[in-house]
Amino acid sequence: MGLFGGSEDTLLGRIGFANNLDEPVPAFNRRETILGLCISFLIVSWVCVGFRLYARFHVIKSPGWDDLFVVLSLITMTIGKIAVALATNHGMGQHIILLSKTQIATYQQTFYVANATYSMSTALIKISLLLQYTRLYHPSSSLHKTCRFLILFTALWGIAYSIMAWVPCVPVSSYWEQIYHYDDPLFEPATCYAYGSQLVSVFKATYESHAAVNMALDLLVMGLPVPLYFQIGTPLKTKMALVGILVMGAFVNLFAMWRFITMVQHKSCTEPTFDPTWYGSVSIVMAALETSAACICASIPIFWRNMIDSASEILGHIFVTKEVKVTTQNRLDAGFRDSGWNTKYCPGNRNGNGDSSHGGKGGMNMGVLELGMGARQHRGFHDLEEMNKHHGSGSSGEEVDELEMGRKFTRTSTSGSRGTRSQEGYDGNTPAAETEIARTWMDWATTGQEQNTGQRDDQQQRSMDLRLSRIKSFEEWRFSK
């Protein structure tokens, strides 16, 4: 028989049924631990939900029903955590046998609010997550139908247990006033059931069934996005977001499992004695952390990408995020420099003696580079008639476009008068630089026209870049002389 009399099959009859006063104080029974965990998780939950709502209403501009349910879950969860914080002032974490009747009754009031809001918040956050999943799947897909079925089941489950938690007795006040009338023979006991039942078997079955179904639903909700991860064509960012959801969902399930294990271990605070203020502390804290972690898990994937983009934009104005290293390389070696190359083979050479009106001594014509940059008004080869005369082929002197200029210069370079070349010291072989410059001039002119029609070939571009770099290297060598 317990301290308050009655059968050991009743809750009051099991108060003081066994001596547990010598048990060490668990960490979750300490007031500072309870308040520290509940308050910190509550603050993070509000911050995450706030960022979520901002992203949905102001950034994405696509709010949904899932946002409403996450807000409702946050409100009920906050009320529950306030009740838990108040319960620490009225015996939570202590042995019930050491409390007065007034303390026990006050504790029962705070626990009544905490338990009822937990039944609501854990159902609401699951519905929010399931509604969020419906955005991912096509309405005709099997996963979308599964989400809708689980939404309906979770809603019915939450409503049923919420009613049992909010109305455990009729009248409701009997839930916390029974302690005052346990020894009054004239007191007519109220009608109590489920959470308010005085029978150990009913009381234990109510708590453990709710915890078991809650844990199973958490596992189902966490596993629903997994098929999307293995779906062909899923973007990498989506996969990374799913991994984040699974990791955070694992913490939610960890808290739910921890709560369920502690309830089974002490048979819903009835073994070895009925001591809800002592054995129930860890279960209450796990319930508070579970709902907070679920709110955080439901909110982070909504605003995380926008937060990263905003942070990158802000930090981009503060830190150097890109660095460019410029190097130069001279591709002309000594052998090439001494190979007999002379300005007489440069298109800008007018007299064959190394003098040019565009570069002074050994002046390499800058027009090649100008045309390579896409300049239609090329000034390096403006005197085509005089250049052709220099090579012995002649020209009409009339204005021609770049493509025609390249053709004429090519003909001049490859089929010019051998007599003229002999006068310039030609040794019988076509100079490689003269042919290269002519070909480059022709190709660049052709490429310029292809650019206007959007038909530029990548391979041809690379070839032109290589030829232009050779000319540029020679030009740098000439100006360094």
Tab-separated table of N, CA and C in Angstrom, residues 284-409:
chain	number	residue	atom	x	y	z
A	284	ILE	N	9.769	14.653	-20.254
A	284	ILE	CA	9.244	15.989	-20.561
A	284	ILE	C	10.267	16.799	-21.345
A	285	VAL	N	11.537	16.742	-20.936
A	285	VAL	CA	12.586	17.485	-21.642
A	285	VAL	C	12.760	16.958	-23.061
A	286	MET	N	12.731	15.631	-23.246
A	286	MET	CA	12.871	15.060	-24.581
A	286	MET	C	11.711	15.476	-25.487
A	287	ALA	N	10.503	15.563	-24.921
A	287	ALA	CA	9.356	16.008	-25.699
A	287	ALA	C	9.529	17.459	-26.147
A	288	ALA	N	10.062	18.292	-25.242
A	288	ALA	CA	10.283	19.696	-25.589
A	288	ALA	C	11.345	19.843	-26.674
A	289	LEU	N	12.419	19.074	-26.572
A	289	LEU	CA	13.479	19.150	-27.577
A	289	LEU	C	13.026	18.572	-28.910
A	290	GLU	N	12.194	17.557	-28.866
A	290	GLU	CA	11.714	16.931	-30.099
A	290	GLU	C	10.914	17.907	-30.952
A	291	THR	N	9.968	18.611	-30.335
A	291	THR	CA	9.147	19.548	-31.102
A	291	THR	C	9.978	20.720	-31.623
A	292	SER	N	10.938	21.184	-30.820
A	292	SER	CA	11.796	22.281	-31.292
A	292	SER	C	12.656	21.836	-32.467
A	293	ALA	N	13.255	20.653	-32.354
A	293	ALA	CA	14.078	20.144	-33.449
A	293	ALA	C	13.254	19.934	-34.712
A	294	ALA	N	11.997	19.511	-34.559
A	294	ALA	CA	11.138	19.324	-35.726
A	294	ALA	C	10.839	20.654	-36.401
A	295	CYS	N	10.597	21.705	-35.625
A	295	CYS	CA	10.366	23.040	-36.208
A	295	CYS	C	11.598	23.530	-36.956
A	296	ILE	N	12.759	23.314	-36.360
A	296	ILE	CA	14.007	23.723	-37.012
A	296	ILE	C	14.215	22.934	-38.302
A	297	CYS	N	13.969	21.633	-38.243
A	297	CYS	CA	14.133	20.771	-39.419
A	297	CYS	C	13.193	21.169	-40.541
A	298	ALA	N	11.982	21.597	-40.195
A	298	ALA	CA	11.006	21.984	-41.216
A	298	ALA	C	11.294	23.355	-41.814
A	299	SER	N	12.063	24.177	-41.124
A	299	SER	CA	12.257	25.565	-41.556
A	299	SER	C	13.565	25.797	-42.292
A	300	ILE	N	14.646	25.138	-41.872
A	300	ILE	CA	15.959	25.426	-42.455
A	300	ILE	C	16.003	25.223	-43.966
A	301	PRO	N	15.461	24.119	-44.526
A	301	PRO	CA	15.537	23.957	-45.988
A	301	PRO	C	14.825	25.064	-46.768
A	302	ILE	N	13.913	25.789	-46.131
A	302	ILE	CA	13.173	26.838	-46.832
A	302	ILE	C	14.029	28.082	-47.038
A	303	PHE	N	14.774	28.473	-46.004
A	303	PHE	CA	15.505	29.746	-46.086
A	303	PHE	C	16.998	29.582	-46.240
A	304	TRP	N	17.523	28.358	-46.140
A	304	TRP	CA	18.977	28.189	-46.111
A	304	TRP	C	19.644	28.696	-47.375
A	305	ARG	N	19.088	28.347	-48.536
A	305	ARG	CA	19.723	28.762	-49.787
A	305	ARG	C	19.712	30.275	-49.938
A	306	ASN	N	18.605	30.918	-49.570
A	306	ASN	CA	18.540	32.375	-49.653
A	306	ASN	C	19.511	33.021	-48.679
A	307	MET	N	19.686	32.413	-47.507
A	307	MET	CA	20.636	32.954	-46.541
A	307	MET	C	22.060	32.859	-47.075
A	308	ILE	N	22.401	31.727	-47.687
A	308	ILE	CA	23.744	31.562	-48.232
A	308	ILE	C	23.998	32.581	-49.344
A	309	ASP	N	23.016	32.775	-50.227
A	309	ASP	CA	23.184	33.745	-51.314
A	309	ASP	C	23.354	35.158	-50.773
A	310	SER	N	22.552	35.515	-49.769
A	310	SER	CA	22.650	36.855	-49.198
A	310	SER	C	23.990	37.041	-48.490
A	311	ALA	N	24.428	36.025	-47.756
A	311	ALA	CA	25.705	36.117	-47.060
A	311	ALA	C	26.862	36.237	-48.046
A	312	SER	N	26.788	35.499	-49.145
A	312	SER	CA	27.849	35.575	-50.154
A	312	SER	C	27.901	36.962	-50.784
A	313	GLU	N	26.728	37.542	-51.013
A	313	GLU	CA	26.685	38.879	-51.608
A	313	GLU	C	27.259	39.925	-50.664
A	314	ILE	N	26.934	39.791	-49.372
A	314	ILE	CA	27.446	40.755	-48.393
A	314	ILE	C	28.954	40.591	-48.214
A	315	LEU	N	29.402	39.352	-48.045
A	315	LEU	CA	30.826	39.111	-47.839
A	315	LEU	C	31.648	39.432	-49.077
A	316	GLY	N	30.999	39.364	-50.255
A	316	GLY	CA	31.718	39.677	-51.483
A	316	GLY	C	32.189	41.118	-51.537
A	317	HIS	N	31.495	42.009	-50.791
A	317	HIS	CA	31.911	43.406	-50.741
A	317	HIS	C	32.980	43.653	-49.683
A	318	ILE	N	33.240	42.659	-48.865
A	318	ILE	CA	34.196	42.837	-47.775
A	318	ILE	C	35.497	42.105	-48.058
A	319	PHE	N	35.375	40.853	-48.489
A	319	PHE	CA	36.554	40.021	-48.713
A	319	PHE	C	36.800	39.839	-50.194
A	320	VAL	N	38.056	39.578	-50.539
A	320	VAL	CA	38.431	39.264	-51.907
A	320	VAL	C	38.142	37.788	-52.136
A	321	THR	N	37.223	37.519	-53.023
A	321	THR	CA	36.841	36.127	-53.271
A	321	THR	C	37.429	35.583	-54.557
A	322	LYS	N	37.961	36.460	-55.423
A	322	LYS	CA	38.563	36.002	-56.671
A	322	LYS	C	39.915	36.687	-56.844
A	323	GLU	N	40.888	35.935	-57.281
A	323	GLU	CA	42.238	36.461	-57.462
A	323	GLU	C	42.729	36.062	-58.834
A	324	VAL	N	43.276	37.014	-59.560
A	324	VAL	CA	43.768	36.783	-60.911
A	324	VAL	C	45.269	37.005	-60.923
A	325	LYS	N	45.992	36.046	-61.441
A	325	LYS	CA	47.445	36.153	-61.558
A	325	LYS	C	47.803	36.269	-63.026
A	326	VAL	N	48.471	37.359	-63.386
A	326	VAL	CA	48.837	37.644	-64.766
A	326	VAL	C	50.313	37.332	-64.949
A	327	THR	N	50.618	36.526	-65.934
A	327	THR	CA	52.011	36.187	-66.247
A	327	THR	C	52.256	36.433	-67.720
A	328	THR	N	53.503	36.676	-68.070
A	328	THR	CA	53.899	36.869	-69.464
A	328	THR	C	54.963	35.839	-69.800
A	329	GLN	N	55.009	35.468	-71.076
A	329	GLN	CA	55.964	34.454	-71.521
A	329	GLN	C	56.440	34.810	-72.916
A	330	ASN	N	57.738	34.798	-73.106
A	330	ASN	CA	58.329	35.073	-74.404
A	330	ASN	C	58.565	33.745	-75.098
A	331	ARG	N	57.878	33.524	-76.198
A	331	ARG	CA	57.980	32.249	-76.896
A	331	ARG	C	59.105	32.217	-77.935
A	332	LEU	N	59.830	33.312	-78.073
A	332	LEU	CA	60.911	33.359	-79.057
A	332	LEU	C	62.225	33.034	-78.362
A	333	ASP	N	62.881	31.979	-78.776
A	333	ASP	CA	64.162	31.637	-78.185
A	333	ASP	C	65.286	32.261	-79.012
A	334	ALA	N	66.499	32.008	-78.549
A	334	ALA	CA	67.644	32.640	-79.217
A	334	ALA	C	67.795	32.158	-80.641
A	335	GLY	N	67.499	30.867	-80.874
A	335	GLY	CA	67.634	30.334	-82.219
A	335	GLY	C	66.699	31.003	-83.194
A	336	PHE	N	65.491	31.246	-82.745
A	336	PHE	CA	64.527	31.903	-83.622
A	336	PHE	C	64.899	33.351	-83.836
A	337	ARG	N	65.465	33.969	-82.773
A	337	ARG	CA	65.831	35.382	-82.894
A	337	ARG	C	66.948	35.573	-83.896
A	338	ASP	N	67.818	34.579	-84.017
A	338	ASP	CA	68.948	34.694	-84.926
A	338	ASP	C	68.707	33.994	-86.254
A	339	SER	N	67.493	33.633	-86.573
A	339	SER	CA	67.219	32.831	-87.762
A	339	SER	C	67.089	33.659	-89.023
A	340	GLY	N	67.314	34.950	-88.946
A	340	GLY	CA	67.255	35.772	-90.142
A	340	GLY	C	65.954	36.497	-90.318
A	341	TRP	N	65.105	36.386	-89.344
A	341	TRP	CA	63.851	37.146	-89.429
A	341	TRP	C	64.179	38.628	-89.493
A	342	ASN	N	63.557	39.328	-90.375
A	342	ASN	CA	63.818	40.752	-90.502
A	342	ASN	C	62.530	41.466	-90.823
A	343	THR	N	62.567	42.758	-90.635
A	343	THR	CA	61.355	43.542	-90.860
A	343	THR	C	60.976	43.597	-92.328
A	344	LYS	N	61.828	43.101	-93.189
A	344	LYS	CA	61.449	43.121	-94.605
A	344	LYS	C	60.306	42.176	-94.876
A	345	TYR	N	60.046	41.208	-93.966
A	345	TYR	CA	58.938	40.284	-94.172
A	345	TYR	C	57.696	40.707	-93.411
A	346	CYS	N	57.792	41.836	-92.675
A	346	CYS	CA	56.632	42.307	-91.912
A	346	CYS	C	55.728	43.098	-92.830
A	347	PRO	N	54.432	42.975	-92.675
A	347	PRO	CA	53.516	43.712	-93.547
A	347	PRO	C	53.649	45.201	-93.415
A	348	GLY	N	54.117	45.688	-92.274
A	348	GLY	CA	54.235	47.133	-92.102
A	348	GLY	C	55.513	47.711	-92.665
A	349	ASN	N	56.423	46.883	-93.170
A	349	ASN	CA	57.682	47.368	-93.705
A	349	ASN	C	57.434	47.953	-95.098
A	350	ARG	N	57.885	49.200	-95.270
A	350	ARG	CA	57.606	49.856	-96.547
A	350	ARG	C	58.849	49.884	-97.447
A	351	ASN	N	60.025	49.777	-96.857
A	351	ASN	CA	61.214	49.938	-97.689
A	351	ASN	C	62.151	48.747	-97.651
A	352	GLY	N	61.772	47.729	-96.857
A	352	GLY	CA	62.590	46.522	-96.832
A	352	GLY	C	63.868	46.656	-96.069
A	353	ASN	N	64.105	47.819	-95.404
A	353	ASN	CA	65.347	48.035	-94.680
A	353	ASN	C	65.149	48.090	-93.175
A	354	GLY	N	63.990	47.660	-92.742
A	354	GLY	CA	63.766	47.639	-91.301
A	354	GLY	C	63.085	48.858	-90.781
A	355	ASP	N	62.800	49.865	-91.648
A	355	ASP	CA	62.139	51.083	-91.192
A	355	ASP	C	60.660	50.987	-91.510
A	356	SER	N	59.853	51.512	-90.623
A	356	SER	CA	58.408	51.454	-90.828
A	356	SER	C	57.790	52.701	-90.252
A	357	SER	N	56.751	53.140	-90.916
A	357	SER	CA	56.053	54.327	-90.455
A	357	SER	C	55.200	54.036	-89.240
A	358	HIS	N	55.090	52.739	-88.835
A	358	HIS	CA	54.219	52.378	-87.706
A	358	HIS	C	54.993	51.920	-86.495
A	359	GLY	N	56.289	51.766	-86.602
A	359	GLY	CA	56.964	51.243	-85.418
A	359	GLY	C	58.392	51.652	-85.276
A	360	GLY	N	58.911	52.571	-86.102
A	360	GLY	CA	60.312	52.939	-86.011
A	360	GLY	C	61.181	51.806	-86.482
A	361	LYS	N	62.277	51.606	-85.797
A	361	LYS	CA	63.202	50.558	-86.170
A	361	LYS	C	62.556	49.197	-85.960
A	362	GLY	N	62.544	48.442	-87.087
A	362	GLY	CA	61.964	47.103	-86.965
A	362	GLY	C	60.523	47.150	-86.537
A	363	GLY	N	59.769	48.175	-86.910
A	363	GLY	CA	58.409	48.362	-86.399
A	363	GLY	C	57.446	47.329	-86.929
A	364	MET	N	56.990	46.434	-86.099
A	364	MET	CA	55.976	45.442	-86.480
A	364	MET	C	54.637	46.131	-86.537
A	365	ASN	N	53.875	45.862	-87.595
A	365	ASN	CA	52.607	46.551	-87.798
A	365	ASN	C	51.626	46.179	-86.689
A	366	MET	N	51.072	47.181	-86.014
A	366	MET	CA	50.121	46.953	-84.926
A	366	MET	C	48.741	46.613	-85.443
A	367	GLY	N	48.518	46.741	-86.731
A	367	GLY	CA	47.190	46.494	-87.279
A	367	GLY	C	46.737	45.070	-87.135
A	368	VAL	N	47.691	44.113	-87.110
A	368	VAL	CA	47.316	42.713	-86.972
A	368	VAL	C	46.578	42.497	-85.669
A	369	LEU	N	47.114	43.077	-84.595
A	369	LEU	CA	46.466	42.919	-83.303
A	369	LEU	C	45.147	43.657	-83.260
A	370	GLU	N	45.091	44.810	-83.890
A	370	GLU	CA	43.842	45.570	-83.893
A	370	GLU	C	42.738	44.798	-84.580
A	371	LEU	N	43.050	44.179	-85.685
A	371	LEU	CA	42.030	43.394	-86.383
A	371	LEU	C	41.656	42.171	-85.564
A	372	GLY	N	42.648	41.569	-84.888
A	372	GLY	CA	42.348	40.417	-84.043
A	372	GLY	C	41.384	40.776	-82.933
A	373	MET	N	41.366	42.025	-82.459
A	373	MET	CA	40.434	42.451	-81.439
A	373	MET	C	39.074	42.783	-82.019
A	374	GLY	N	38.906	42.621	-83.305
A	374	GLY	CA	37.597	42.827	-83.913
A	374	GLY	C	37.417	44.216	-84.476
A	375	ALA	N	38.474	45.009	-84.654
A	375	ALA	CA	38.325	46.368	-85.161
A	375	ALA	C	38.143	46.333	-86.664
A	376	ARG	N	37.018	46.801	-87.115
A	376	ARG	CA	36.752	46.811	-88.556
A	376	ARG	C	37.552	47.915	-89.248
A	377	GLN	N	37.825	49.021	-88.550
A	377	GLN	CA	38.540	50.126	-89.167
A	377	GLN	C	40.026	49.917	-88.961
A	378	HIS	N	40.578	48.970	-89.686
A	378	HIS	CA	41.988	48.622	-89.536
A	378	HIS	C	42.862	49.679	-90.206
A	379	ARG	N	43.926	50.043	-89.457
A	379	ARG	CA	44.768	51.112	-89.963
A	379	ARG	C	46.166	50.626	-90.308
A	380	GLY	N	46.498	49.380	-89.973
A	380	GLY	CA	47.860	48.911	-90.213
A	380	GLY	C	48.140	48.613	-91.667
A	381	PHE	N	47.107	48.127	-92.410
A	381	PHE	CA	47.290	47.766	-93.812
A	381	PHE	C	46.511	48.718	-94.716
A	382	HIS	N	46.483	49.981	-94.364
A	382	HIS	CA	45.684	50.924	-95.147
A	382	HIS	C	46.317	51.198	-96.506
A	383	ASP	N	47.610	51.042	-96.622
A	383	ASP	CA	48.264	51.330	-97.893
A	383	ASP	C	48.571	50.007	-98.600
A	384	LEU	N	47.519	49.314	-99.006
A	384	LEU	CA	47.700	48.011	-99.631
A	384	LEU	C	48.412	48.139	-100.974
A	385	GLU	N	48.141	49.229	-101.696
A	385	GLU	CA	48.747	49.395	-103.017
A	385	GLU	C	50.255	49.484	-102.892
A	386	GLU	N	50.736	50.299	-101.917
A	386	GLU	CA	52.173	50.437	-101.769
A	386	GLU	C	52.799	49.141	-101.278
A	387	MET	N	52.062	48.410	-100.417
A	387	MET	CA	52.585	47.140	-99.906
A	387	MET	C	52.698	46.134	-101.040
A	388	ASN	N	51.709	46.093	-101.936
A	388	ASN	CA	51.751	45.163	-103.048
A	388	ASN	C	52.863	45.518	-104.030
A	389	LYS	N	53.073	46.807	-104.187
A	389	LYS	CA	54.175	47.208	-105.047
A	389	LYS	C	55.500	46.728	-104.467
A	390	HIS	N	55.605	46.805	-103.134
A	390	HIS	CA	56.826	46.360	-102.484
A	390	HIS	C	57.079	44.884	-102.749
A	391	HIS	N	56.035	44.095	-102.843
A	391	HIS	CA	56.179	42.667	-103.093
A	391	HIS	C	56.091	42.318	-104.570
A	392	GLY	N	55.845	43.315	-105.390
A	392	GLY	CA	55.958	43.083	-106.815
A	392	GLY	C	54.699	42.617	-107.483
A	393	SER	N	53.541	42.709	-106.880
A	393	SER	CA	52.346	42.202	-107.541
A	393	SER	C	51.412	43.305	-107.950
A	394	GLY	N	51.517	44.484	-107.370
A	394	GLY	CA	50.699	45.590	-107.782
A	394	GLY	C	49.305	45.518	-107.247
A	395	SER	N	48.600	46.661	-107.332
A	395	SER	CA	47.219	46.715	-106.858
A	395	SER	C	46.550	47.906	-107.477
A	396	SER	N	45.271	47.854	-107.519
A	396	SER	CA	44.501	48.952	-108.087
A	396	SER	C	44.454	50.137	-107.149
A	397	GLY	N	44.738	49.911	-105.875
A	397	GLY	CA	44.742	51.006	-104.933
A	397	GLY	C	43.375	51.391	-104.445
A	398	GLU	N	42.351	50.772	-104.938
A	398	GLU	CA	41.007	51.135	-104.497
A	398	GLU	C	40.735	50.508	-103.139
A	399	GLU	N	39.761	51.101	-102.436
A	399	GLU	CA	39.432	50.652	-101.067
A	399	GLU	C	38.784	49.277	-101.122
A	400	VAL	N	39.268	48.345	-100.273
A	400	VAL	CA	38.726	46.994	-100.202
A	400	VAL	C	38.440	46.683	-98.745
A	401	ASP	N	37.608	45.678	-98.520
A	401	ASP	CA	37.305	45.292	-97.139
A	401	ASP	C	38.385	44.348	-96.627
A	402	GLU	N	38.240	43.934	-95.363
A	402	GLU	CA	39.279	43.158	-94.711
A	402	GLU	C	39.463	41.801	-95.363
A	403	LEU	N	38.372	41.169	-95.737
A	403	LEU	CA	38.486	39.844	-96.332
A	403	LEU	C	39.214	39.910	-97.653
A	404	GLU	N	38.843	40.886	-98.492
A	404	GLU	CA	39.502	41.032	-99.781
A	404	GLU	C	40.957	41.407	-99.592
A	405	MET	N	41.226	42.258	-98.566
A	405	MET	CA	42.599	42.654	-98.292
A	405	MET	C	43.446	41.438	-97.934
A	406	GLY	N	42.853	40.563	-97.129
A	406	GLY	CA	43.580	39.360	-96.751
A	406	GLY	C	43.877	38.483	-97.938
A	407	ARG	N	42.902	38.351	-98.851
A	407	ARG	CA	43.128	37.529	-100.041
A	407	ARG	C	44.270	38.088	-100.884
A	408	LYS	N	44.265	39.430	-101.094
A	408	LYS	CA	45.304	40.032	-101.920
A	408	LYS	C	46.676	39.868	-101.269
A	409	PHE	N	46.678	40.075	-99.948
A	409	PHE	CA	47.960	39.958	-99.271
A	409	PHE	C	48.457	38.519	-99.290
